[in-house]
XYZ file of C-alpha atoms in Angstrom:
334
model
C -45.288 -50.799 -9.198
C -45.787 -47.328 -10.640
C -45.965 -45.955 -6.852
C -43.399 -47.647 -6.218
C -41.031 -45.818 -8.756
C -42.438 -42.593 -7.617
C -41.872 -43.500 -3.977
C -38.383 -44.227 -4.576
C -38.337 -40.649 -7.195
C -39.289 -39.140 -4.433
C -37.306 -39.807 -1.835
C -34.130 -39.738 -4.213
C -35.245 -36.083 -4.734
C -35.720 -35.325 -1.064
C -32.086 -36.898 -0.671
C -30.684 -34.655 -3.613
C -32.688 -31.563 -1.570
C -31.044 -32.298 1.407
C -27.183 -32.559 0.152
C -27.540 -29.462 -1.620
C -28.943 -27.598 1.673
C -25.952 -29.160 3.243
C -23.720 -27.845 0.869
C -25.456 -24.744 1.178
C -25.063 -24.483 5.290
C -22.884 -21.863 6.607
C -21.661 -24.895 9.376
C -19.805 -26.403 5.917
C -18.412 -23.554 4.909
C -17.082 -21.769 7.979
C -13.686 -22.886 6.976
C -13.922 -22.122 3.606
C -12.091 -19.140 2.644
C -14.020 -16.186 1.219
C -13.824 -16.162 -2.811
C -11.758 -13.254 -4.223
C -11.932 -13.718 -8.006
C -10.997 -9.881 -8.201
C -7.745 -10.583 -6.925
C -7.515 -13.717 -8.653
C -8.544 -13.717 -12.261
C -6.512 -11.499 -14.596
C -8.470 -8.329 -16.633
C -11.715 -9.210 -14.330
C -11.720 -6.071 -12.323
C -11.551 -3.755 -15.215
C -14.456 -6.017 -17.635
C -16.371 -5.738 -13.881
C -15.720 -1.345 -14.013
C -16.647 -1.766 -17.848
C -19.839 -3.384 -17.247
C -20.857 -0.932 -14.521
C -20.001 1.590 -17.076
C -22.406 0.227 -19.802
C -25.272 -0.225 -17.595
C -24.807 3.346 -16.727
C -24.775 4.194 -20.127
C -21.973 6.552 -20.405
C -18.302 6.939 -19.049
C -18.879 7.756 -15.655
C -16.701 10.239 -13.537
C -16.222 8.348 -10.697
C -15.622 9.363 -6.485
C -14.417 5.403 -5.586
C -13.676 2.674 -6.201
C -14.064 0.085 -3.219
C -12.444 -3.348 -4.205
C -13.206 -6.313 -2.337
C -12.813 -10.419 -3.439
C -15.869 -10.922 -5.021
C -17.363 -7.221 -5.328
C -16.899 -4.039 -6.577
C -18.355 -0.922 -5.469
C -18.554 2.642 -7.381
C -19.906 6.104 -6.662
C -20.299 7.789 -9.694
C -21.621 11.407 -10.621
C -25.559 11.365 -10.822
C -27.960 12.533 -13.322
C -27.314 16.144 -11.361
C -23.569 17.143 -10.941
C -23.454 17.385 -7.360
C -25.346 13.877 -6.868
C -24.084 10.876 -6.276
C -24.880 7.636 -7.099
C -23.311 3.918 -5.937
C -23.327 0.891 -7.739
C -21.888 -2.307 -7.255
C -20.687 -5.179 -9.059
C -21.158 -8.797 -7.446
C -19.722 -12.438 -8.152
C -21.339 -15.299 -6.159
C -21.711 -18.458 -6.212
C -25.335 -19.789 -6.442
C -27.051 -22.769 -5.488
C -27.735 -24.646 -8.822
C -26.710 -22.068 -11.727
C -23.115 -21.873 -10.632
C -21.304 -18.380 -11.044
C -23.085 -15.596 -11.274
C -22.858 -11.736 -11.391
C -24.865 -9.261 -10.416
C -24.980 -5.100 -10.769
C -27.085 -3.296 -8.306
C -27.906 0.271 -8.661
C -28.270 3.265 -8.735
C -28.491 3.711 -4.823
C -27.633 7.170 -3.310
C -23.959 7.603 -2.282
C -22.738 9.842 0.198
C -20.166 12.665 -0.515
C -16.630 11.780 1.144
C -17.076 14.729 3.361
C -20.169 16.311 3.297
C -19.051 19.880 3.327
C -16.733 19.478 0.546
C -18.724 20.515 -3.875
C -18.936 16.432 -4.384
C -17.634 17.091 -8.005
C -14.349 18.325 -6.452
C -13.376 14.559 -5.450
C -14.087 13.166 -8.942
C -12.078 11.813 -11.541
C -11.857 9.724 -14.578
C -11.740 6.083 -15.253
C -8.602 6.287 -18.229
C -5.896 5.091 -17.021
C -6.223 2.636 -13.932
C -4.364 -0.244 -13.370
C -6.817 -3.080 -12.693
C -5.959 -4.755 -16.563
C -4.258 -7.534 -14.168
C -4.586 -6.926 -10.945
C -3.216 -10.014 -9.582
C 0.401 -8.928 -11.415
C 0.170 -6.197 -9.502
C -0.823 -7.590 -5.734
C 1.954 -10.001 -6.548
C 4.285 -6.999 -7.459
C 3.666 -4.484 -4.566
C 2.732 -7.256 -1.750
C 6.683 -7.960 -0.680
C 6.298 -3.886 0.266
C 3.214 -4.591 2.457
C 5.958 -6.861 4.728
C 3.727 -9.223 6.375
C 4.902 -12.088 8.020
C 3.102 -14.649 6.002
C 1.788 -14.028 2.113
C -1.809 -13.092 1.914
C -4.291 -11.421 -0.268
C -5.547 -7.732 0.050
C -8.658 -7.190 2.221
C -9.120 -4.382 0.014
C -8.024 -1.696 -2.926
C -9.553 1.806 -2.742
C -9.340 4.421 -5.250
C -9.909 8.117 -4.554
C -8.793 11.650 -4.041
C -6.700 12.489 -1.015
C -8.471 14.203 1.952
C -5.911 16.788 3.024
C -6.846 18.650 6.402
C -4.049 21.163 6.393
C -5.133 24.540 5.613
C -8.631 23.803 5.317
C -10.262 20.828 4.473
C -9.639 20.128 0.521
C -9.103 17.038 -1.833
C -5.745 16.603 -3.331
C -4.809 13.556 -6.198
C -6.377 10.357 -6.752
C -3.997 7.792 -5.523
C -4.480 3.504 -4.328
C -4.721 2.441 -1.687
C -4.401 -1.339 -0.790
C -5.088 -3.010 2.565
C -4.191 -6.265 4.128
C -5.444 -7.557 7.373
C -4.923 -10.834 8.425
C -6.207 -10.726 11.651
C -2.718 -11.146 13.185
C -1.211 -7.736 10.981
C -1.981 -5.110 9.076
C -0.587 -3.059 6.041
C -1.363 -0.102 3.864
C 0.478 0.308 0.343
C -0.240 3.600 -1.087
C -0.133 3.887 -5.136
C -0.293 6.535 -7.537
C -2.332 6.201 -10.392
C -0.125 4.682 -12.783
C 0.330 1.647 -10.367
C 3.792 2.425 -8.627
C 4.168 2.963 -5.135
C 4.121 6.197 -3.623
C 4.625 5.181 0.254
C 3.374 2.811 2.649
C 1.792 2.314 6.095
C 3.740 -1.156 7.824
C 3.331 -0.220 11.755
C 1.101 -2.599 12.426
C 3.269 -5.718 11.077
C 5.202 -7.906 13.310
C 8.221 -6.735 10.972
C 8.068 -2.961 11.892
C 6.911 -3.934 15.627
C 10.435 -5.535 15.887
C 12.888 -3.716 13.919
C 15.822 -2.087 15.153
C 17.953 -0.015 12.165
C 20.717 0.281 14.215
C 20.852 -3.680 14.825
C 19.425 -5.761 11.978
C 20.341 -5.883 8.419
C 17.477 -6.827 6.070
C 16.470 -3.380 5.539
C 19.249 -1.829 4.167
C 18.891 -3.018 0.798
C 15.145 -1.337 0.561
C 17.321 1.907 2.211
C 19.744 1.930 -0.335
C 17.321 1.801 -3.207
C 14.655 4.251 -1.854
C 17.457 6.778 -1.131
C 19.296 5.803 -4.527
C 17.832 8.974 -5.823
C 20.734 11.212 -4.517
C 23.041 9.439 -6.680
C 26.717 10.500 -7.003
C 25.978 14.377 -6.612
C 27.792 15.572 -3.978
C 25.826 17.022 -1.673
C 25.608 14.443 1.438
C 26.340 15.896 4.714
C 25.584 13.760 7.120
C 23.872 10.278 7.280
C 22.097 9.168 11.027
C 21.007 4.959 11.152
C 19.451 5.095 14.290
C 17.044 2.173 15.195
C 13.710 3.557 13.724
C 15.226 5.627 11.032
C 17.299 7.039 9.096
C 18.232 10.886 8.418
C 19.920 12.149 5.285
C 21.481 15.940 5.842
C 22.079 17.275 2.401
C 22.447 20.378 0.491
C 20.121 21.773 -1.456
C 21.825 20.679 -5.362
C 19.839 24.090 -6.750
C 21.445 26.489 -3.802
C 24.195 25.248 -2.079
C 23.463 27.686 0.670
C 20.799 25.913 1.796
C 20.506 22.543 3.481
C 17.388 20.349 3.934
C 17.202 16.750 5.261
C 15.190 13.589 4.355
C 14.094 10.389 6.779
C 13.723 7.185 5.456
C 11.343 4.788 7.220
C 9.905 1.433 6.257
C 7.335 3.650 4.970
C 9.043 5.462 2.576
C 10.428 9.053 2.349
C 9.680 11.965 4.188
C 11.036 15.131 4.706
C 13.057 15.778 8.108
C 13.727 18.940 8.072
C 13.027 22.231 6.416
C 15.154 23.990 4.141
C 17.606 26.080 5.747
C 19.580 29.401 4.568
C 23.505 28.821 5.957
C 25.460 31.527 6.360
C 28.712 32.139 4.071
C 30.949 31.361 7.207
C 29.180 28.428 8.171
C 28.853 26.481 4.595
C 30.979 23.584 4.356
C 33.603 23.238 1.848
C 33.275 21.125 -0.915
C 35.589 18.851 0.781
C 33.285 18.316 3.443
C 30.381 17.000 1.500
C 30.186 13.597 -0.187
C 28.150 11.737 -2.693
C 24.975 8.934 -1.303
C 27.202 6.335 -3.335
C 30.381 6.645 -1.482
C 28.587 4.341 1.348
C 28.792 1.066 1.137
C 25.321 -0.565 2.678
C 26.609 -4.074 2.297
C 29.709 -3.170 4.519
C 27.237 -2.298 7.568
C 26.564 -5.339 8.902
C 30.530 -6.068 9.499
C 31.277 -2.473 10.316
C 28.406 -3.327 13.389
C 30.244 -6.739 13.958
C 33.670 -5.066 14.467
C 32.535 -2.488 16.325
C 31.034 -5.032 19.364
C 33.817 -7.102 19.153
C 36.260 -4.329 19.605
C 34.370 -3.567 23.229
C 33.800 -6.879 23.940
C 31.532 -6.081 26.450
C 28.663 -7.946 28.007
C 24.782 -6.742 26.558
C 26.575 -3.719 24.039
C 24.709 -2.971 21.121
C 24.909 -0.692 18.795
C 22.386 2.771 19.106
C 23.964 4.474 15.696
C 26.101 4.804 12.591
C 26.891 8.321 11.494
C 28.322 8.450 8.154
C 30.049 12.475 7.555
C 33.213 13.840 6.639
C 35.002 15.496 9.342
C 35.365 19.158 9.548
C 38.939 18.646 11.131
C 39.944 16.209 7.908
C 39.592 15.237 4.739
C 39.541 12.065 3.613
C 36.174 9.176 2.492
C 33.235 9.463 4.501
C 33.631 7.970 7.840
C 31.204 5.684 9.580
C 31.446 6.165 13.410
């Protein structure tokens, strides 16, 4: 009787053994998505960045900070000043114990570019926004424009390689990347958490859009360029189908003229800033104020416009919005 019971112990066991290297098997999990508590659980990426920190032992300066679901990597300043070091922060899943977390480290990170005094592209910790981090994929992601809601493949925080006029680091800033497979995004942050500008060519959005033709985008146009407010200094606005060009005066010389292009990426400057000749300066007539256009009206202006043809395949290439020289009068949209 006795081996009887541990017959039946044991095969109950092997059973158990078996299920849990089932549940184990990458072939049952293939479809299961990747775990991103990260980007999930509120205040977990900065306890993950404070526990990094105490087994350090001090505040580090840090070089990165690589974000990913379920893991957090960052190179810190060494034990010398121009060393490096990488550590990284892990939440898993194990087999029996459940959740777990692990720090790894110190390994030996490599300087962002290896020509470049490695304490030039550090920084400090005060002051990031990773308190919620979920709040704040949920606030910049309708920026990111992709065609169906997703989480970020990844958040990366360091300085800004700039190449022009030497090779040189310029501010820490966010960056936060989605890839879907199908599109990609890039939503560019300063530190404080709000956006600076954004990288949308590879969505299926961008692919497609024509300024000159559709109508969603005008509302993100008209509060991006909201900026110029009701100073008068507008000369001439260009909605063509990839952009759109602001010609204004410069409101600290009037002699001089500049120009701005909006994008879905942000802001950019067009054009540089130009000295104008007494004879050629417009009068103060001639300029006009951002807020004297109407975005809202664009979409029946276009409407009017095509019907007024009435020809077979028209469409509309662009909408100028200026005073004319030969008049006076609101700004006209031709």
């Amino acid at each position: 009787m006795p081996e009887q019971m541990h017959a039946r112990f044991f095969h109950r066991l092997v059973a158990l053994f078996f299920i849990l290297l089932l549940g184990a098997h990458p072939a049952s999990a293939q479809n299961r998505p990747a775990p991103t508590p990260l980007f999930d659980t509120p205040g977990l990426a900065a306890e993950a960045l404070k526990a990094i920190a105490e087994r350090i032992g001090r505040e580090p300066r840090v070089a990165l900070v690589d974000i990913r679901g379920s893991e957090m990597t960052v190179h810190v300043q060494g034990a010398r000043p121009h060393h490096l070091d990488k550590w990284t922060w892990i939440r898993g899943r194990g087999l029996i114990m459940g959740m777990t977390t692990q720090i790894r480290g110190p390994e030996i990170a490599q300087p962002l570019v290896a020509t470049l005094d490695p304490t030039t592209v550090l920084f400090p910790l005060e002051g990031l926004p990773l308190d919620d981090l979920p709040a704040l994929i949920d606030r910049i992601s309708p920026r990111a424009m992709l065609e169906e809601p997703a989480l970020p493949q990844s958040i990366r925080i360091e300085r800004q390689l700039l190449l022009v006029g030497g090779t040189r680091v310029g501010e820490a800033r966010i960056m936060v990347h989605w890839n879907t497979g199908r599109e990609s995004s890039y939503v560019y942050l300063k530190m404080d958490g709000s956006i600076h500008t954004a990288d949308v060519s590879g969505t299926f959005r961008a692919r497609g859009l024509d300024m000159a033709r559709d109508d969603w985008h005008l509302p993100m146009a008209a509060q991006d360029l909201a900026f110029f407010g009701t100073h008068r200094s507008i000369l001439r606005v260009e909605i063509e189908p990839r952009d759109i060009d602001v010609s204004y005066m410069d409101p600290q010389s009037r002699s001089q003229t500049t120009g701005m292009r909006w994008t879905l990426n942000g802001l950019s400057v067009n054009a540089p800033v130009m000295e104008m000749p007494a004879t050629m300066r417009p009068p103060t007539e001639d300029v006009f104020a951002f807020t004297d256009i109407d975005f809202a009206m664009l979409p029946a202006l276009k409407a009017a416009a095509l019907e007024k043809v009435n020809e077979p395949g028209m469409r509309v290439l662009k909408i100028v919005a200026n005073r004319p020289i030969t008049s006076i009068g609101t700004p006209q949209l031709v």
